[in-house]
Tab-separated table of C-alpha atoms in Angstrom:
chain	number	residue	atom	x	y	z
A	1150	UNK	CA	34.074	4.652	72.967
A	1151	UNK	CA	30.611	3.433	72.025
A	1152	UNK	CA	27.972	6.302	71.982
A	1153	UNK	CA	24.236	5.372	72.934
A	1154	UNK	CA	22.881	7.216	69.987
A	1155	UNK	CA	25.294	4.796	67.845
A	1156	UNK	CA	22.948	1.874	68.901
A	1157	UNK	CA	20.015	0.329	68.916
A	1158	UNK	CA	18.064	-1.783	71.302
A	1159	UNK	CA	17.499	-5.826	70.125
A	1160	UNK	CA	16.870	-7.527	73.515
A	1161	UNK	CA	17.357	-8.567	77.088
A	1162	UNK	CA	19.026	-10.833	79.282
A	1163	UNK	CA	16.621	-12.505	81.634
A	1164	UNK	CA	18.243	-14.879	84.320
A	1165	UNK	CA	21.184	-16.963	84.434
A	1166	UNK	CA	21.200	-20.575	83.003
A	1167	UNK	CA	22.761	-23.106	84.806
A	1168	UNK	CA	25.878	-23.263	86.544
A	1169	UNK	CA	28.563	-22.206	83.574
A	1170	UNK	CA	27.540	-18.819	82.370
A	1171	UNK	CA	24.584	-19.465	80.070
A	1172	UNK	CA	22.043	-16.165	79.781
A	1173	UNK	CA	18.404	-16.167	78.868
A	1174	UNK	CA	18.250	-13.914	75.870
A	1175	UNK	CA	15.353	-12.678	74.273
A	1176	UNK	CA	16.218	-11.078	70.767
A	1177	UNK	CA	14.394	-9.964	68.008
A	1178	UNK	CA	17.632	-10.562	65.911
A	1179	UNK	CA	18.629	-13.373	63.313
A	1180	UNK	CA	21.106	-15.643	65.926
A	1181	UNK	CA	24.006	-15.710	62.904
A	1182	UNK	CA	24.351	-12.280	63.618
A	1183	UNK	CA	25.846	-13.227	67.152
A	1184	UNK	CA	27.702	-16.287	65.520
A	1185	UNK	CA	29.354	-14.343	62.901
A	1186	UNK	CA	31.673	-12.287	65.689
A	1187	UNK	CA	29.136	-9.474	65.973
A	1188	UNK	CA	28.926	-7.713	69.453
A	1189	UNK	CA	26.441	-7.886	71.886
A	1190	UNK	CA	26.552	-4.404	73.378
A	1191	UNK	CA	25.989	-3.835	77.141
A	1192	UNK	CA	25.828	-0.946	79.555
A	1193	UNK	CA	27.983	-1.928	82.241
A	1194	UNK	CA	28.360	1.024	84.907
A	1195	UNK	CA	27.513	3.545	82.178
A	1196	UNK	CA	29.945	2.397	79.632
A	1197	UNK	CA	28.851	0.298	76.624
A	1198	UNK	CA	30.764	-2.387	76.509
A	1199	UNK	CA	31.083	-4.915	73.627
A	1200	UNK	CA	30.538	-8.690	74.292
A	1201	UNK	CA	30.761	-12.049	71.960
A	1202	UNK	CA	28.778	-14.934	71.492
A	1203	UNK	CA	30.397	-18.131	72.205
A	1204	UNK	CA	27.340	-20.190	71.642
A	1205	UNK	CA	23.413	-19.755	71.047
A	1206	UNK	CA	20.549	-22.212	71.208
A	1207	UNK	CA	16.951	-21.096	70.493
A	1208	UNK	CA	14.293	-21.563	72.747
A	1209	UNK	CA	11.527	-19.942	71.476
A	1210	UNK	CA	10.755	-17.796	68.677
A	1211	UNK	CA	12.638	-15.145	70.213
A	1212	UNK	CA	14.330	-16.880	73.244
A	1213	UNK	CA	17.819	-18.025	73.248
A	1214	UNK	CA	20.324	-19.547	76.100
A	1215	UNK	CA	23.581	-17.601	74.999
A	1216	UNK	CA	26.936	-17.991	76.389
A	1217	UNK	CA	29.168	-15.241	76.039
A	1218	UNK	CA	32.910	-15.398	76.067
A	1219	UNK	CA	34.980	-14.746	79.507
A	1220	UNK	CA	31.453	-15.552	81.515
A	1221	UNK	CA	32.523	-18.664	83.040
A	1222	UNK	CA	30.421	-19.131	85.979
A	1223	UNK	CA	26.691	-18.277	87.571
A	1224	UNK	CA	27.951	-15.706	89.719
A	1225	UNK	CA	29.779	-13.779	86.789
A	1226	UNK	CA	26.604	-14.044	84.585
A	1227	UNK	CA	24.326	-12.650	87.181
A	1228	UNK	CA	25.720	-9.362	86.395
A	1229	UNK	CA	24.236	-9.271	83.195
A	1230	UNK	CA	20.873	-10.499	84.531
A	1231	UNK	CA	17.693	-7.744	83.545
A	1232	UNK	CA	20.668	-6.132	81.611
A	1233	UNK	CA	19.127	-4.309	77.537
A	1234	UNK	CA	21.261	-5.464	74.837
A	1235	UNK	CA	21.892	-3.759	71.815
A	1236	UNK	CA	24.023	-3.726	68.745
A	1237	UNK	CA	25.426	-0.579	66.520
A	1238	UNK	CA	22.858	1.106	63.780
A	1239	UNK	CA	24.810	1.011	61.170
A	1240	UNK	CA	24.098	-3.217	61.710
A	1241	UNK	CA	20.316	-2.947	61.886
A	1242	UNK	CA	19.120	-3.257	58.072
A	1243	UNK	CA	21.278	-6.183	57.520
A	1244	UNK	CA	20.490	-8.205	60.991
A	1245	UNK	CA	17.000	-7.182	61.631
A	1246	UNK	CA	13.809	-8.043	59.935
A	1247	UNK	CA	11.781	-4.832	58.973
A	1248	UNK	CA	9.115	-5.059	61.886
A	1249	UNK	CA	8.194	-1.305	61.298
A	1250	UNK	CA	6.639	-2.210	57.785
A	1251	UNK	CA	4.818	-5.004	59.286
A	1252	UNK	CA	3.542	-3.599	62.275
A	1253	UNK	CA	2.094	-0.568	60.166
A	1254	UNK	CA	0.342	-2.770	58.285
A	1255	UNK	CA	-1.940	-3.590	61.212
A	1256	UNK	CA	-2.694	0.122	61.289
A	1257	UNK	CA	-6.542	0.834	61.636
A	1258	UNK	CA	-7.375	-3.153	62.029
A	1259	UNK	CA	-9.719	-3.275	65.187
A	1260	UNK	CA	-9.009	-5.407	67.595
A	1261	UNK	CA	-11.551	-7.905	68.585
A	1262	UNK	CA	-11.553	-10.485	72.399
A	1263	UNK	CA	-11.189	-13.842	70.781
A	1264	UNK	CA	-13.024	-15.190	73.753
A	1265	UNK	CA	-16.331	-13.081	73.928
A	1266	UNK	CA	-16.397	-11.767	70.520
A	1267	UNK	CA	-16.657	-8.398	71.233
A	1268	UNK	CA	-14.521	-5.329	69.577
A	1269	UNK	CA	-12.016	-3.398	71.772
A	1270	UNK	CA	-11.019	-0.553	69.366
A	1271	UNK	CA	-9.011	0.385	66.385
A	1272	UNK	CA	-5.124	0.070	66.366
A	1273	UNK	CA	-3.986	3.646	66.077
A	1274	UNK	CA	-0.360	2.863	66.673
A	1275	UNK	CA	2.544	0.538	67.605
A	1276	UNK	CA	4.816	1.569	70.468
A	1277	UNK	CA	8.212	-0.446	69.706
A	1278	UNK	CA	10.865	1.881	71.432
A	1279	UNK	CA	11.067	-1.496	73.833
A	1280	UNK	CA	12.040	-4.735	73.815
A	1281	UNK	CA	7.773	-5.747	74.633
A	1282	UNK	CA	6.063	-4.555	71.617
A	1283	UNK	CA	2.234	-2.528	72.235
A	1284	UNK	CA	-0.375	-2.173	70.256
A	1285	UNK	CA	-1.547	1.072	70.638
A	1286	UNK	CA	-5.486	0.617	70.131
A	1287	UNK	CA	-8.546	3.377	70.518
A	1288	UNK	CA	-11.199	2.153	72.376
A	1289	UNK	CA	-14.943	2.545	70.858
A	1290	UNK	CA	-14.885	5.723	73.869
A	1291	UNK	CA	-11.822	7.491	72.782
A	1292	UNK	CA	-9.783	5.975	75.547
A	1293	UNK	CA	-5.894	5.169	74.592
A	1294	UNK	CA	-5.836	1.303	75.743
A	1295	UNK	CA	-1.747	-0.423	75.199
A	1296	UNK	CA	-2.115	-4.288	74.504
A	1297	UNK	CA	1.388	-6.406	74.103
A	1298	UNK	CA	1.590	-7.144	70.536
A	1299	UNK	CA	2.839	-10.839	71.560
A	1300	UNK	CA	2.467	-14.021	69.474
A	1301	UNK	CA	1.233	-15.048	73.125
A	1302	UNK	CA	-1.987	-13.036	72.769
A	1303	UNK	CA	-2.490	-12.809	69.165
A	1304	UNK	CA	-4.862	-15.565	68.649
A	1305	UNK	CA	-4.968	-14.739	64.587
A	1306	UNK	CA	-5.322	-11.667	62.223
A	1307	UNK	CA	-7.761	-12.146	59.841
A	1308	UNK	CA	-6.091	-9.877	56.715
A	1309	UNK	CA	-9.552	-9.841	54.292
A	1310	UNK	CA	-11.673	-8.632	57.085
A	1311	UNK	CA	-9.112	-6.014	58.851
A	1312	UNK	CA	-9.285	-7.847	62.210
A	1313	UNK	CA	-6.938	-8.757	65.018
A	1314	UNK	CA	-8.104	-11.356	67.704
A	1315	UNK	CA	-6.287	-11.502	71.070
A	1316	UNK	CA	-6.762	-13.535	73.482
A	1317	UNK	CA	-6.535	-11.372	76.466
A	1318	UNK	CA	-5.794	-11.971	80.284
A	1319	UNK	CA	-9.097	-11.170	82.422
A	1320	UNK	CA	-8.583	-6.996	83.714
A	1321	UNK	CA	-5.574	-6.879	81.278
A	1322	UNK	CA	-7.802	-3.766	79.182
A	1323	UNK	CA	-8.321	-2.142	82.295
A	1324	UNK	CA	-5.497	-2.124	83.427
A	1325	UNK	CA	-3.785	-0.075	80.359
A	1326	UNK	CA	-6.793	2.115	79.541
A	1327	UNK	CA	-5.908	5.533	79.674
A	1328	UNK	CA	-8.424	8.231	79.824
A	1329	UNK	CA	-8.789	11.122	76.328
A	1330	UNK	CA	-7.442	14.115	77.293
A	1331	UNK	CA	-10.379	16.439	77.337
């Protein structure tokens, strides 16, 4: 039996594709590793259950249509549909590119709106124990403000000068401001 502390999260099934099983997979993970025979691992009713890549096409940089053996149909893949995948540890440094030494590399870069110009705060943080990946970022008040470290939003990081500009949607810094504790 597969213990949750034995894995690790990589993605998500999104919707169904089609009529003949195909999943919408977003997955930070190298495809081969799904090719090679490697489980996907799901929690089905509370048990993590191991399943296997028939075929994968990429869609985007991190988007895939995967079909998974024994899901024949629509109605048999909706049951994987919003569904976290993950695969076993001990598979991690072998499969997975080391995000955590990039992402702490843009540690203390501020964070500028590519639009107006102006600076939003300095990146204290990254929170990556999801799939979505946040920038944790002070704001110039002390304020805790979470940004999605997406290549959607990341219009370029400019290494020499420390900076990081995002185009942002309008209210989005609002929205995840949260207040110092006093």
């Amino acid at each position: 039996m597969i213990r949750r502390d034995e894995l690790k999260e990589i993605g998500k099934f999104q919707k169904t594709h089609a009529l003949k099983g195909e999943l919408n997979m977003l997955s930070e993970v190298d495809p081969e590793y799904f090719l090679e025979g490697n489980p996907l691992i799901v929690d089905m009713d509370g048990i993590f259950a191991p399943f296997y890549a028939t075929s994968i096409r990429q869609r985007g940089s991190q988007s895939y249509l995967i079909k998974l053996d024994g899901i024949d149909n629509e109605n048999e893949a909706s049951r994987f549909v919003n569904q976290e995948i993950f695969m076993l540890r001990r598979d991690v440094d072998e499969w997975l590119e080391d995000p955590d030494e990039e992402e702490e590399a843009l540690i203390g870069f501020r964070v500028v709106d590519f639009e107006s110009g102006e600076e939003i705060g300095t990146v204290e943080g990254i929170e990556d124990s999801t799939v979505n990946v946040l920038f944790i970022v002070e704001g110039d008040e002390g304020e805790e403000i979470y940004l999605p470290a997406t290549e959607d939003f990341i219009e370029s990081i400019d290494e020499e000068s420390g900076k990081i500009y995002m185009r942002l949607p309008e209210g989005l810094i609002d929205l995840n401001k949260k207040r110092p504790k006093d």
